[in-house]
mmCIF file of C-alpha atoms in Angstrom:
data_model
loop_
_atom_site.group_PDB
_atom_site.id
_atom_site.type_symbol
_atom_site.label_atom_id
_atom_site.label_comp_id
_atom_site.label_asym_id
_atom_site.label_seq_id
_atom_site.Cartn_x
_atom_site.Cartn_y
_atom_site.Cartn_z
ATOM 1 C CA MET A 1035 -0.232 9.746 28.340
ATOM 2 C CA ARG A 1036 -3.280 11.745 28.720
ATOM 3 C CA SER A 1037 -6.766 10.261 27.929
ATOM 4 C CA LYS A 1038 -8.329 11.002 24.614
ATOM 5 C CA SER A 1039 -10.982 13.112 25.973
ATOM 6 C CA TYR A 1040 -8.494 15.889 26.743
ATOM 7 C CA ARG A 1041 -6.889 15.915 23.291
ATOM 8 C CA ILE A 1042 -10.049 16.628 21.306
ATOM 9 C CA SER A 1043 -10.258 20.429 22.343
ATOM 10 C CA LYS A 1044 -7.000 22.116 23.200
ATOM 11 C CA SER A 1045 -7.167 25.146 25.354
ATOM 12 C CA HIS A 1046 -5.524 28.476 24.132
ATOM 13 C CA GLU A 1047 -2.697 28.166 26.729
ATOM 14 C CA GLU A 1048 -1.986 24.575 25.571
ATOM 15 C CA LEU A 1049 -1.619 25.763 21.945
ATOM 16 C CA LEU A 1050 1.156 28.174 22.912
ATOM 17 C CA ILE A 1051 3.308 25.315 24.484
ATOM 18 C CA PRO A 1052 5.650 24.013 21.848
ATOM 19 C CA PRO A 1053 5.167 20.452 20.780
ATOM 20 C CA THR A 1054 7.323 17.993 22.533
ATOM 21 C CA PRO A 1055 10.011 16.652 19.936
ATOM 22 C CA CYS A 1056 9.458 13.194 18.931
ATOM 23 C CA HIS A 1057 11.688 10.632 17.153
ATOM 24 C CA ALA A 1058 10.921 9.059 13.889
ATOM 25 C CA ARG A 1059 9.582 5.538 14.236
ATOM 26 C CA THR A 1060 11.797 3.198 12.286
ATOM 27 C CA ASN A 1061 10.401 -0.236 13.107
ATOM 28 C CA VAL A 1062 7.253 -0.337 10.864
ATOM 29 C CA MET A 1063 5.188 -3.021 9.352
ATOM 30 C CA PHE A 1064 2.809 -1.989 6.464
ATOM 31 C CA LEU A 1065 0.323 -4.696 5.549
ATOM 32 C CA LYS A 1066 0.023 -4.188 1.717
ATOM 33 C CA THR A 1067 -3.466 -4.911 0.621
ATOM 34 C CA HIS A 1068 -4.451 -5.182 -3.030
ATOM 35 C CA LYS A 1069 -5.552 -2.588 -5.469
ATOM 36 C CA THR A 1070 -5.527 0.107 -2.613
ATOM 37 C CA ALA A 1071 -2.759 2.369 -3.665
ATOM 38 C CA SER A 1072 -0.569 0.202 -1.682
ATOM 39 C CA SER A 1073 2.407 0.205 -4.345
ATOM 40 C CA THR A 1074 2.684 3.907 -3.716
ATOM 41 C CA VAL A 1075 3.038 3.275 -0.013
ATOM 42 C CA LEU A 1076 5.571 0.437 -0.656
ATOM 43 C CA ASN A 1077 7.721 2.932 -2.428
ATOM 44 C CA ILE A 1078 7.465 5.489 0.383
ATOM 45 C CA MET A 1079 8.430 2.640 2.809
ATOM 46 C CA PHE A 1080 11.399 1.550 0.659
ATOM 47 C CA ARG A 1081 12.834 5.117 0.362
ATOM 48 C CA PHE A 1082 12.443 5.611 4.055
ATOM 49 C CA ALA A 1083 14.418 2.238 4.734
ATOM 50 C CA GLU A 1084 17.159 3.703 2.414
ATOM 51 C CA ARG A 1085 17.243 7.120 4.022
ATOM 52 C CA TYR A 1086 17.864 5.480 7.479
ATOM 53 C CA ASN A 1087 19.746 2.503 6.332
ATOM 54 C CA LEU A 1088 17.110 0.057 7.635
ATOM 55 C CA THR A 1089 16.711 -3.671 7.129
ATOM 56 C CA VAL A 1090 13.709 -4.694 5.107
ATOM 57 C CA ALA A 1091 12.119 -8.104 5.422
ATOM 58 C CA LEU A 1092 12.185 -8.920 1.782
ATOM 59 C CA PRO A 1093 10.722 -12.092 0.048
ATOM 60 C CA ALA A 1094 13.095 -15.168 -0.113
ATOM 61 C CA ASP A 1095 14.770 -16.195 -3.288
ATOM 62 C CA GLN A 1096 13.117 -15.275 -6.537
ATOM 63 C CA LEU A 1097 9.824 -14.304 -5.109
ATOM 64 C CA PHE A 1098 8.338 -10.642 -5.100
ATOM 65 C CA HIS A 1099 5.778 -11.292 -2.274
ATOM 66 C CA LEU A 1100 5.990 -12.808 1.121
ATOM 67 C CA GLY A 1101 4.414 -16.241 0.268
ATOM 68 C CA TYR A 1102 1.019 -14.711 -0.751
ATOM 69 C CA PRO A 1103 -1.663 -16.077 -1.000
ATOM 70 C CA ARG A 1104 -0.462 -18.590 1.460
ATOM 71 C CA THR A 1105 -0.851 -17.500 5.101
ATOM 72 C CA PHE A 1106 2.537 -15.880 6.074
ATOM 73 C CA VAL A 1107 5.192 -17.763 7.994
ATOM 74 C CA ALA A 1108 8.487 -16.296 9.188
ATOM 75 C CA HIS A 1109 10.673 -18.372 6.800
ATOM 76 C CA PHE A 1110 9.149 -16.606 3.746
ATOM 77 C CA VAL A 1111 11.510 -13.739 4.651
ATOM 78 C CA GLU A 1112 15.089 -13.901 3.236
ATOM 79 C CA GLY A 1113 17.672 -14.470 5.853
ATOM 80 C CA PHE A 1114 15.282 -14.987 8.766
ATOM 81 C CA GLU A 1115 17.187 -17.923 9.907
ATOM 82 C CA THR A 1116 20.291 -15.731 10.461
ATOM 83 C CA ILE A 1117 18.795 -12.395 10.965
ATOM 84 C CA GLY A 1118 16.072 -13.382 13.395
ATOM 85 C CA GLN A 1119 13.837 -10.596 14.863
ATOM 86 C CA ASN A 1120 16.161 -7.810 13.630
ATOM 87 C CA TYR A 1121 14.208 -6.339 10.565
ATOM 88 C CA ASN A 1122 12.975 -2.843 10.761
ATOM 89 C CA ILE A 1123 10.511 -2.636 7.781
ATOM 90 C CA MET A 1124 8.167 -5.037 6.375
ATOM 91 C CA CYS A 1125 5.769 -4.127 3.476
ATOM 92 C CA ASN A 1126 5.829 -6.596 0.539
ATOM 93 C CA HIS A 1127 2.345 -8.513 -0.144
ATOM 94 C CA LEU A 1128 1.567 -11.028 2.574
ATOM 95 C CA ARG A 1129 -1.453 -12.652 4.037
ATOM 96 C CA PHE A 1130 -1.422 -11.470 7.630
ATOM 97 C CA ASN A 1131 -0.555 -13.897 10.360
ATOM 98 C CA PRO A 1132 0.241 -11.874 13.593
ATOM 99 C CA LEU A 1133 2.111 -14.621 15.429
ATOM 100 C CA GLU A 1134 4.560 -15.268 12.580
ATOM 101 C CA VAL A 1135 4.926 -11.662 11.751
ATOM 102 C CA LYS A 1136 5.898 -10.908 15.292
ATOM 103 C CA LYS A 1137 8.808 -13.496 15.092
ATOM 104 C CA VAL A 1138 10.267 -11.266 12.326
ATOM 105 C CA MET A 1139 9.486 -7.829 13.612
ATOM 106 C CA ALA A 1140 10.743 -6.088 16.805
ATOM 107 C CA ALA A 1141 8.355 -5.875 19.914
ATOM 108 C CA ASN A 1142 8.053 -2.114 19.485
ATOM 109 C CA THR A 1143 7.021 -2.276 15.741
ATOM 110 C CA PHE A 1144 4.260 -0.017 14.459
ATOM 111 C CA TYR A 1145 1.676 -1.771 12.539
ATOM 112 C CA PHE A 1146 -0.456 -0.078 9.825
ATOM 113 C CA SER A 1147 -2.580 -0.979 6.676
ATOM 114 C CA ILE A 1148 -4.677 0.802 4.024
ATOM 115 C CA LEU A 1149 -8.315 0.159 2.893
ATOM 116 C CA ARG A 1150 -10.272 1.388 -0.198
ATOM 117 C CA ASN A 1151 -13.920 1.784 -0.809
ATOM 118 C CA PRO A 1152 -14.919 -1.858 -2.189
ATOM 119 C CA ILE A 1153 -16.952 -0.328 -5.016
ATOM 120 C CA PRO A 1154 -14.099 1.188 -7.005
ATOM 121 C CA LEU A 1155 -11.849 -1.541 -5.716
ATOM 122 C CA LEU A 1156 -13.771 -4.444 -7.277
ATOM 123 C CA GLU A 1157 -13.880 -2.608 -10.626
ATOM 124 C CA SER A 1158 -10.036 -2.190 -10.329
ATOM 125 C CA SER A 1159 -9.457 -5.815 -9.393
ATOM 126 C CA TYR A 1160 -11.852 -7.048 -12.246
ATOM 127 C CA ILE A 1161 -9.659 -5.174 -15.019
ATOM 128 C CA TYR A 1162 -6.413 -6.004 -13.418
ATOM 129 C CA TYR A 1163 -7.002 -9.745 -12.648
ATOM 130 C CA LYS A 1164 -9.351 -10.415 -15.621
ATOM 131 C CA ASP A 1165 -7.058 -13.008 -17.203
ATOM 132 C CA TYR A 1166 -6.182 -14.748 -13.898
ATOM 133 C CA VAL A 1167 -9.370 -14.973 -11.930
ATOM 134 C CA PRO A 1168 -11.757 -17.768 -13.112
ATOM 135 C CA ALA A 1169 -14.831 -15.824 -11.836
ATOM 136 C CA PHE A 1170 -13.813 -12.749 -13.936
ATOM 137 C CA ARG A 1171 -12.603 -14.558 -17.076
ATOM 138 C CA SER A 1172 -15.890 -16.093 -17.968
ATOM 139 C CA SER A 1173 -18.035 -12.829 -17.746
ATOM 140 C CA LYS A 1174 -18.138 -10.254 -20.425
ATOM 141 C CA ASP A 1175 -17.638 -7.207 -18.199
ATOM 142 C CA VAL A 1176 -17.787 -6.095 -14.624
ATOM 143 C CA ASN A 1177 -21.476 -5.228 -14.721
ATOM 144 C CA GLU A 1178 -22.348 -8.751 -16.186
ATOM 145 C CA PHE A 1179 -20.251 -10.471 -13.417
ATOM 146 C CA LEU A 1180 -22.056 -8.454 -10.722
ATOM 147 C CA GLU A 1181 -25.613 -9.284 -12.116
ATOM 148 C CA SER A 1182 -25.168 -12.781 -10.786
ATOM 149 C CA PRO A 1183 -21.754 -13.377 -9.181
ATOM 150 C CA THR A 1184 -22.491 -16.847 -8.117
ATOM 151 C CA LYS A 1185 -22.974 -17.862 -11.699
ATOM 152 C CA TYR A 1186 -19.254 -17.265 -12.245
ATOM 153 C CA TYR A 1187 -17.706 -17.597 -8.756
ATOM 154 C CA HIS A 1188 -17.248 -21.277 -7.775
ATOM 155 C CA PRO A 1189 -15.951 -21.883 -4.190
ATOM 156 C CA ALA A 1190 -13.707 -24.723 -5.482
ATOM 157 C CA ASP A 1191 -11.575 -22.140 -7.350
ATOM 158 C CA TYR A 1192 -11.369 -20.001 -4.118
ATOM 159 C CA ARG A 1193 -7.526 -19.598 -4.236
ATOM 160 C CA LYS A 1194 -7.747 -18.059 -7.617
ATOM 161 C CA ASN A 1195 -10.843 -16.291 -6.929
ATOM 162 C CA ILE A 1196 -9.862 -14.427 -3.811
ATOM 163 C CA TYR A 1197 -9.611 -11.109 -5.853
ATOM 164 C CA ALA A 1198 -13.386 -11.449 -6.785
ATOM 165 C CA ARG A 1199 -14.761 -11.269 -3.160
ATOM 166 C CA ASN A 1200 -13.732 -9.567 0.075
ATOM 167 C CA ILE A 1201 -10.046 -9.348 -0.904
ATOM 168 C CA MET A 1202 -9.215 -6.990 2.052
ATOM 169 C CA TRP A 1203 -10.797 -9.459 4.368
ATOM 170 C CA PHE A 1204 -8.516 -12.100 2.971
ATOM 171 C CA ASP A 1205 -5.418 -10.014 3.069
ATOM 172 C CA PHE A 1206 -5.985 -9.400 6.824
ATOM 173 C CA GLY A 1207 -5.926 -13.262 7.199
ATOM 174 C CA TYR A 1208 -9.760 -13.954 7.408
ATOM 175 C CA ASP A 1209 -11.971 -16.236 5.430
ATOM 176 C CA ASN A 1210 -13.338 -14.039 2.423
ATOM 177 C CA ASN A 1211 -16.236 -16.543 2.000
ATOM 178 C CA ALA A 1212 -17.284 -16.473 5.641
ATOM 179 C CA GLU A 1213 -20.963 -15.794 6.533
ATOM 180 C CA ASP A 1214 -21.622 -12.188 7.278
ATOM 181 C CA ASP A 1215 -22.690 -12.621 10.853
ATOM 182 C CA THR A 1216 -22.704 -9.789 13.194
ATOM 183 C CA ASN A 1217 -20.979 -11.342 16.047
ATOM 184 C CA TYR A 1218 -18.177 -12.754 13.698
ATOM 185 C CA THR A 1219 -17.655 -9.336 11.928
ATOM 186 C CA GLN A 1220 -17.575 -7.442 15.147
ATOM 187 C CA ALA A 1221 -14.991 -9.906 16.563
ATOM 188 C CA VAL A 1222 -12.880 -9.544 13.528
ATOM 189 C CA LEU A 1223 -12.987 -5.737 13.551
ATOM 190 C CA GLU A 1224 -11.964 -5.716 17.085
ATOM 191 C CA GLU A 1225 -9.108 -8.100 16.460
ATOM 192 C CA ILE A 1226 -7.866 -5.822 13.647
ATOM 193 C CA GLU A 1227 -7.944 -2.989 15.896
ATOM 194 C CA GLN A 1228 -5.877 -4.943 18.475
ATOM 195 C CA ASN A 1229 -3.291 -5.945 15.709
ATOM 196 C CA PHE A 1230 -2.939 -2.538 13.951
ATOM 197 C CA HIS A 1231 -2.072 0.862 15.283
ATOM 198 C CA LEU A 1232 -3.391 2.742 12.321
ATOM 199 C CA ILE A 1233 -5.690 1.996 9.244
ATOM 200 C CA LEU A 1234 -5.449 4.463 6.255
ATOM 201 C CA ILE A 1235 -8.059 5.038 3.663
ATOM 202 C CA ALA A 1236 -6.863 5.081 -0.086
ATOM 203 C CA ASP A 1237 -9.916 7.327 -1.055
ATOM 204 C CA TYR A 1238 -8.264 9.975 1.041
ATOM 205 C CA PHE A 1239 -4.680 9.299 0.159
ATOM 206 C CA ASP A 1240 -3.126 12.694 0.823
ATOM 207 C CA GLU A 1241 -4.902 12.865 4.073
ATOM 208 C CA SER A 1242 -3.623 9.455 4.935
ATOM 209 C CA MET A 1243 -0.080 10.508 4.290
ATOM 210 C CA ILE A 1244 -0.408 13.537 6.626
ATOM 211 C CA LEU A 1245 -1.864 11.293 9.359
ATOM 212 C CA LEU A 1246 0.863 8.712 8.823
ATOM 213 C CA LYS A 1247 3.592 11.424 8.921
ATOM 214 C CA HIS A 1248 2.172 12.822 12.290
ATOM 215 C CA THR A 1249 1.815 9.375 13.834
ATOM 216 C CA LEU A 1250 5.211 8.171 12.870
ATOM 217 C CA CYS A 1251 6.922 11.557 13.438
ATOM 218 C CA TRP A 1252 8.261 11.539 9.809
ATOM 219 C CA ASP A 1253 9.035 14.368 7.695
ATOM 220 C CA LEU A 1254 7.011 15.742 4.803
ATOM 221 C CA ASP A 1255 9.466 14.487 2.255
ATOM 222 C CA ASP A 1256 9.271 10.918 3.666
ATOM 223 C CA VAL A 1257 5.526 10.843 2.607
ATOM 224 C CA ILE A 1258 5.948 12.685 -0.731
ATOM 225 C CA TYR A 1259 5.062 10.483 -3.582
ATOM 226 C CA PHE A 1260 4.279 10.120 -7.235
ATOM 227 C CA LYS A 1261 1.198 7.859 -7.763
ATOM 228 C CA LEU A 1262 2.396 4.261 -8.826
ATOM 229 C CA ASN A 1263 0.733 1.448 -10.505
ATOM 230 C CA SER A 1264 -2.249 3.240 -11.659
ATOM 231 C CA ARG A 1265 -3.842 2.497 -14.962
ATOM 232 C CA SER A 1266 -5.044 4.615 -17.928
ATOM 233 C CA GLN A 1267 -8.558 6.005 -17.665
ATOM 234 C CA ASP A 1268 -9.716 4.156 -20.913
ATOM 235 C CA THR A 1269 -9.526 0.728 -19.099
ATOM 236 C CA VAL A 1270 -11.951 2.004 -16.387
ATOM 237 C CA GLN A 1271 -15.373 0.317 -16.702
ATOM 238 C CA THR A 1272 -18.520 2.311 -15.491
ATOM 239 C CA LEU A 1273 -20.396 0.533 -12.833
ATOM 240 C CA THR A 1274 -24.262 0.789 -12.927
ATOM 241 C CA PRO A 1275 -26.034 1.844 -9.830
ATOM 242 C CA GLU A 1276 -27.363 -1.696 -9.510
ATOM 243 C CA SER A 1277 -23.669 -3.093 -9.672
ATOM 244 C CA GLU A 1278 -22.561 -0.503 -6.944
ATOM 245 C CA GLU A 1279 -25.310 -1.855 -4.576
ATOM 246 C CA GLN A 1280 -24.620 -5.517 -5.490
ATOM 247 C CA ILE A 1281 -20.972 -4.958 -4.502
ATOM 248 C CA LYS A 1282 -21.858 -3.929 -0.976
ATOM 249 C CA ALA A 1283 -23.924 -7.208 -0.697
ATOM 250 C CA TRP A 1284 -21.451 -9.405 -2.583
ATOM 251 C CA CYS A 1285 -18.456 -8.033 -0.775
ATOM 252 C CA SER A 1286 -20.242 -7.238 2.470
ATOM 253 C CA LEU A 1287 -17.363 -8.208 4.781
ATOM 254 C CA ASP A 1288 -15.136 -5.606 3.062
ATOM 255 C CA TRP A 1289 -17.880 -3.178 3.084
ATOM 256 C CA LYS A 1290 -18.254 -3.458 6.788
ATOM 257 C CA LEU A 1291 -14.413 -3.345 7.207
ATOM 258 C CA TYR A 1292 -14.242 -0.205 5.125
ATOM 259 C CA LEU A 1293 -17.193 1.604 6.837
ATOM 260 C CA HIS A 1294 -15.820 0.890 10.244
ATOM 261 C CA PHE A 1295 -12.215 2.027 9.548
ATOM 262 C CA ASN A 1296 -13.251 5.067 7.467
ATOM 263 C CA GLN A 1297 -15.087 6.234 10.606
ATOM 264 C CA SER A 1298 -12.155 5.648 12.878
ATOM 265 C CA PHE A 1299 -9.859 7.320 10.325
ATOM 266 C CA TRP A 1300 -11.634 10.597 10.508
ATOM 267 C CA ARG A 1301 -12.001 10.283 14.361
ATOM 268 C CA ARG A 1302 -8.256 9.884 14.651
ATOM 269 C CA ILE A 1303 -7.589 12.944 12.637
ATOM 270 C CA GLU A 1304 -10.035 15.073 14.602
ATOM 271 C CA GLU A 1305 -8.542 13.772 17.914
ATOM 272 C CA THR A 1306 -4.852 14.330 16.856
ATOM 273 C CA ILE A 1307 -4.278 16.817 14.111
ATOM 274 C CA GLY A 1308 -7.626 18.473 13.613
ATOM 275 C CA LEU A 1309 -9.102 19.305 10.239
ATOM 276 C CA GLU A 1310 -7.795 22.855 9.996
ATOM 277 C CA VAL A 1311 -4.070 21.708 10.293
ATOM 278 C CA LEU A 1312 -4.826 18.674 8.139
ATOM 279 C CA GLU A 1313 -6.047 20.974 5.340
ATOM 280 C CA LYS A 1314 -2.911 23.110 5.513
ATOM 281 C CA GLU A 1315 -0.481 20.144 5.549
ATOM 282 C CA VAL A 1316 -2.317 18.414 2.615
ATOM 283 C CA ASP A 1317 -1.840 21.684 0.740
ATOM 284 C CA HIS A 1318 1.980 21.768 1.709
ATOM 285 C CA LEU A 1319 2.259 18.068 0.503
ATOM 286 C CA ARG A 1320 0.626 18.896 -2.906
ATOM 287 C CA THR A 1321 2.669 21.885 -3.507
ATOM 288 C CA ARG A 1322 5.940 19.921 -2.694
ATOM 289 C CA GLN A 1323 4.687 17.080 -4.882
ATOM 290 C CA LYS A 1324 4.125 19.541 -7.778
ATOM 291 C CA GLU A 1325 7.634 21.007 -7.290
ATOM 292 C CA LEU A 1326 9.185 17.517 -7.426
ATOM 293 C CA MET A 1327 7.085 16.688 -10.543
ATOM 294 C CA GLU A 1328 8.477 19.806 -12.200
ATOM 295 C CA THR A 1329 12.011 18.774 -11.124
ATOM 296 C CA CYS A 1330 11.886 15.251 -12.185
ATOM 297 C CA LEU A 1331 9.402 14.578 -14.923
ATOM 298 C CA SER A 1332 9.673 15.365 -18.608
ATOM 299 C CA GLU A 1333 5.689 15.219 -18.754
ATOM 300 C CA GLN A 1334 3.958 16.483 -15.696
ATOM 301 C CA GLU A 1335 1.956 13.179 -15.452
ATOM 302 C CA ALA A 1336 2.166 9.504 -15.813
ATOM 303 C CA VAL A 1337 2.374 8.068 -19.294
ATOM 304 C CA ARG A 1338 1.117 4.867 -21.035
ATOM 305 C CA LYS A 1339 3.370 1.876 -21.075
ATOM 306 C CA ASP A 1340 4.409 2.345 -24.758
ATOM 307 C CA HIS A 1341 5.552 5.852 -24.106
ATOM 308 C CA ILE A 1342 7.896 4.932 -21.290
ATOM 309 C CA ARG A 1343 11.350 5.605 -22.904
ATOM 310 C CA ASN A 1344 13.492 3.789 -20.179
ATOM 311 C CA LYS A 1345 12.432 0.274 -20.110
ATOM 312 C CA ALA A 1346 14.004 -0.239 -16.620
ATOM 313 C CA LEU A 1347 11.150 1.981 -15.339
ATOM 314 C CA LEU A 1348 8.425 -0.157 -17.071
ATOM 315 C CA PRO A 1349 5.826 -1.344 -14.407
ATOM 316 C CA PHE A 1350 4.444 -4.811 -14.388
ATOM 317 C CA GLN A 1351 1.396 -5.057 -16.687
ATOM 318 C CA SER A 1352 -1.440 -7.083 -15.836
ATOM 319 C CA GLY A 1353 -4.880 -8.086 -17.341
ATOM 320 C CA ALA A 1354 -6.616 -5.497 -19.522
ATOM 321 C CA ALA A 1355 -5.223 -2.607 -17.406
ATOM 322 C CA ASN A 1356 -2.621 -0.357 -19.036
ATOM 323 C CA ILE A 1357 -0.312 0.455 -16.079
ATOM 324 C CA LEU A 1358 1.103 3.854 -16.343
ATOM 325 C CA GLY A 1359 4.664 4.965 -15.653
ATOM 326 C CA TYR A 1360 7.059 7.999 -15.841
ATOM 327 C CA ASN A 1361 9.639 9.544 -17.957
ATOM 328 C CA LEU A 1362 12.351 11.427 -16.217
ATOM 329 C CA LYS A 1363 13.859 14.677 -17.433
ATOM 330 C CA GLN A 1364 17.070 14.516 -19.390
ATOM 331 C CA GLY A 1365 20.213 16.217 -17.973
ATOM 332 C CA LEU A 1366 19.575 15.882 -14.248
ATOM 333 C CA ASP A 1367 22.632 16.099 -12.071
ATOM 334 C CA ASN A 1368 23.580 12.647 -10.409
ATOM 335 C CA THR A 1369 22.013 13.420 -6.945
ATOM 336 C CA THR A 1370 18.673 14.737 -8.353
ATOM 337 C CA LEU A 1371 18.513 11.945 -10.841
ATOM 338 C CA ARG A 1372 18.924 9.288 -8.070
ATOM 339 C CA ALA A 1373 16.264 10.839 -5.962
ATOM 340 C CA CYS A 1374 13.911 11.212 -8.872
ATOM 341 C CA GLN A 1375 14.459 7.620 -9.971
ATOM 342 C CA LYS A 1376 13.543 6.353 -6.583
ATOM 343 C CA MET A 1377 10.211 8.192 -6.731
ATOM 344 C CA VAL A 1378 9.273 6.414 -9.958
ATOM 345 C CA VAL A 1379 10.910 2.950 -9.792
ATOM 346 C CA PRO A 1380 8.164 0.284 -9.907
ATOM 347 C CA GLU A 1381 7.626 -2.184 -7.056
ATOM 348 C CA LEU A 1382 9.319 -5.314 -8.627
ATOM 349 C CA GLN A 1383 12.503 -3.395 -9.666
ATOM 350 C CA TYR A 1384 12.941 -1.739 -6.204
ATOM 351 C CA THR A 1385 12.351 -4.965 -4.459
ATOM 352 C CA SER A 1386 14.960 -6.662 -6.670
ATOM 353 C CA TYR A 1387 17.458 -3.800 -6.100
ATOM 354 C CA LEU A 1388 17.011 -3.737 -2.343
ATOM 355 C CA TYR A 1389 17.397 -7.493 -2.353
ATOM 356 C CA ALA A 1390 20.782 -7.243 -4.177
ATOM 357 C CA VAL A 1391 21.911 -4.536 -1.671
ATOM 358 C CA GLN A 1392 20.892 -6.481 1.451
ATOM 359 C CA HIS A 1393 21.787 -10.013 0.047
ATOM 360 C CA PRO A 1394 24.688 -9.571 -2.231
ATOM 361 C CA HIS A 1395 25.624 -13.207 -2.270
ATOM 362 C CA LYS A 1396 22.312 -14.369 -3.422
ATOM 363 C CA LYS A 1397 21.135 -14.602 -6.983
ATOM 364 C CA ARG A 1398 19.388 -11.249 -7.815
ATOM 365 C CA LYS A 1399 15.686 -11.389 -8.425
ATOM 366 C CA ASP A 1400 14.955 -11.319 -12.080
ATOM 367 C CA VAL A 1401 12.452 -8.781 -13.326
ATOM 368 C CA GLY A 1402 13.111 -9.595 -16.941
ATOM 369 C CA LEU A 1403 13.880 -5.857 -17.715
ATOM 370 C CA PRO A 1404 17.137 -3.856 -17.947
ATOM 371 C CA LEU A 1405 18.794 -2.868 -14.541
ATOM 372 C CA LEU A 1406 18.214 0.669 -13.499
ATOM 373 C CA TRP A 1407 20.950 0.521 -10.834
ATOM 374 C CA THR A 1408 23.747 -2.027 -11.609
ATOM 375 C CA SER A 1409 26.644 -0.987 -9.364
ATOM 376 C CA LEU A 1410 25.788 -1.793 -5.750
ATOM 377 C CA GLN A 1411 28.839 0.176 -4.787
ATOM 378 C CA GLU A 1412 26.924 3.416 -5.472
ATOM 379 C CA LYS A 1413 24.345 2.581 -2.928
ATOM 380 C CA MET A 1414 21.394 4.804 -3.434
ATOM 381 C CA GLN A 1415 21.561 7.307 -0.682
ATOM 382 C CA LEU A 1416 19.252 10.341 -0.772
ATOM 383 C CA PRO A 1417 21.015 13.670 -1.031
ATOM 384 C CA GLY A 1418 21.670 15.378 2.248
ATOM 385 C CA SER A 1419 18.649 15.531 4.348
ATOM 386 C CA ASN A 1420 16.380 14.707 1.252
#
């Protein structure tokens, strides 16, 4: 492997040499953070797992997350006792604990995660977890909460209040109420760099997907997506400039985390793909996404929950957020229908389906909605080469 300094500027001769073919990485762990477009990434991971017939480390029994918010331990994974270290993909919510994750995932596993700017993230958390988080419940709106967070946020409720402060820091396995001490934060950032091969940025989601595709040697269709688990615009509260500044201080650990990895994200792009190729590939991705939307969707966009015709495609609703979903076109042939369904099926339904396929003798996870795919005999294989 050549050192990085050579990779930044390629000579003209070098550009003429065809790139060495690479093999798609199939052992992948995605740390699913909260309110960071991670449900869309989970859908990408599940579709990839099905395409290559990979084993997913799914939550045990009736759970939809891997023990969250408890710190992850290996037995939170269904079948760990018998399957051991033979899982290929892990991507449901968990609180990161590297030693335990390593018991489940192969030694050559690729680890990645995604971060989001803490300013829009906190507003999103506020709406989504309003009814659940004590610190949010007792304030009128997000700006009132941010005027004096400590008035509403009590450390005694810390388990339920995790979404109200430094949630990304918590998801990575660290104390979200820790003192913001330079030596401590530096040590944590270094540790995350040791544990993860790549950190993506939700604010640049398409660019993130192209970087992921290159890094894992995947195809464009492996990272094509329809945005999942987003909410209607009318539930978004406008933050005052004071609130925005306050978030940087109140969630200063997350702010440092974000600034650090936003920088390394762009550095990684410049050292590997380059901005010019990135721009071209982002265009390809958006064109392909538009084609698929035209093929699959009856409206060219996500719709409000009460407009979703097939209740099996209804996403989980939370707090004051109106979580959007999709309607598929009528009359699609079976192969196209199956491929389209996979693009839009919400997280809980997809988790439940994969669980039933991988663990047919166990009780199916109950989503409380009609089943989209009932017969496990017609295992959802993507048509041809996608």
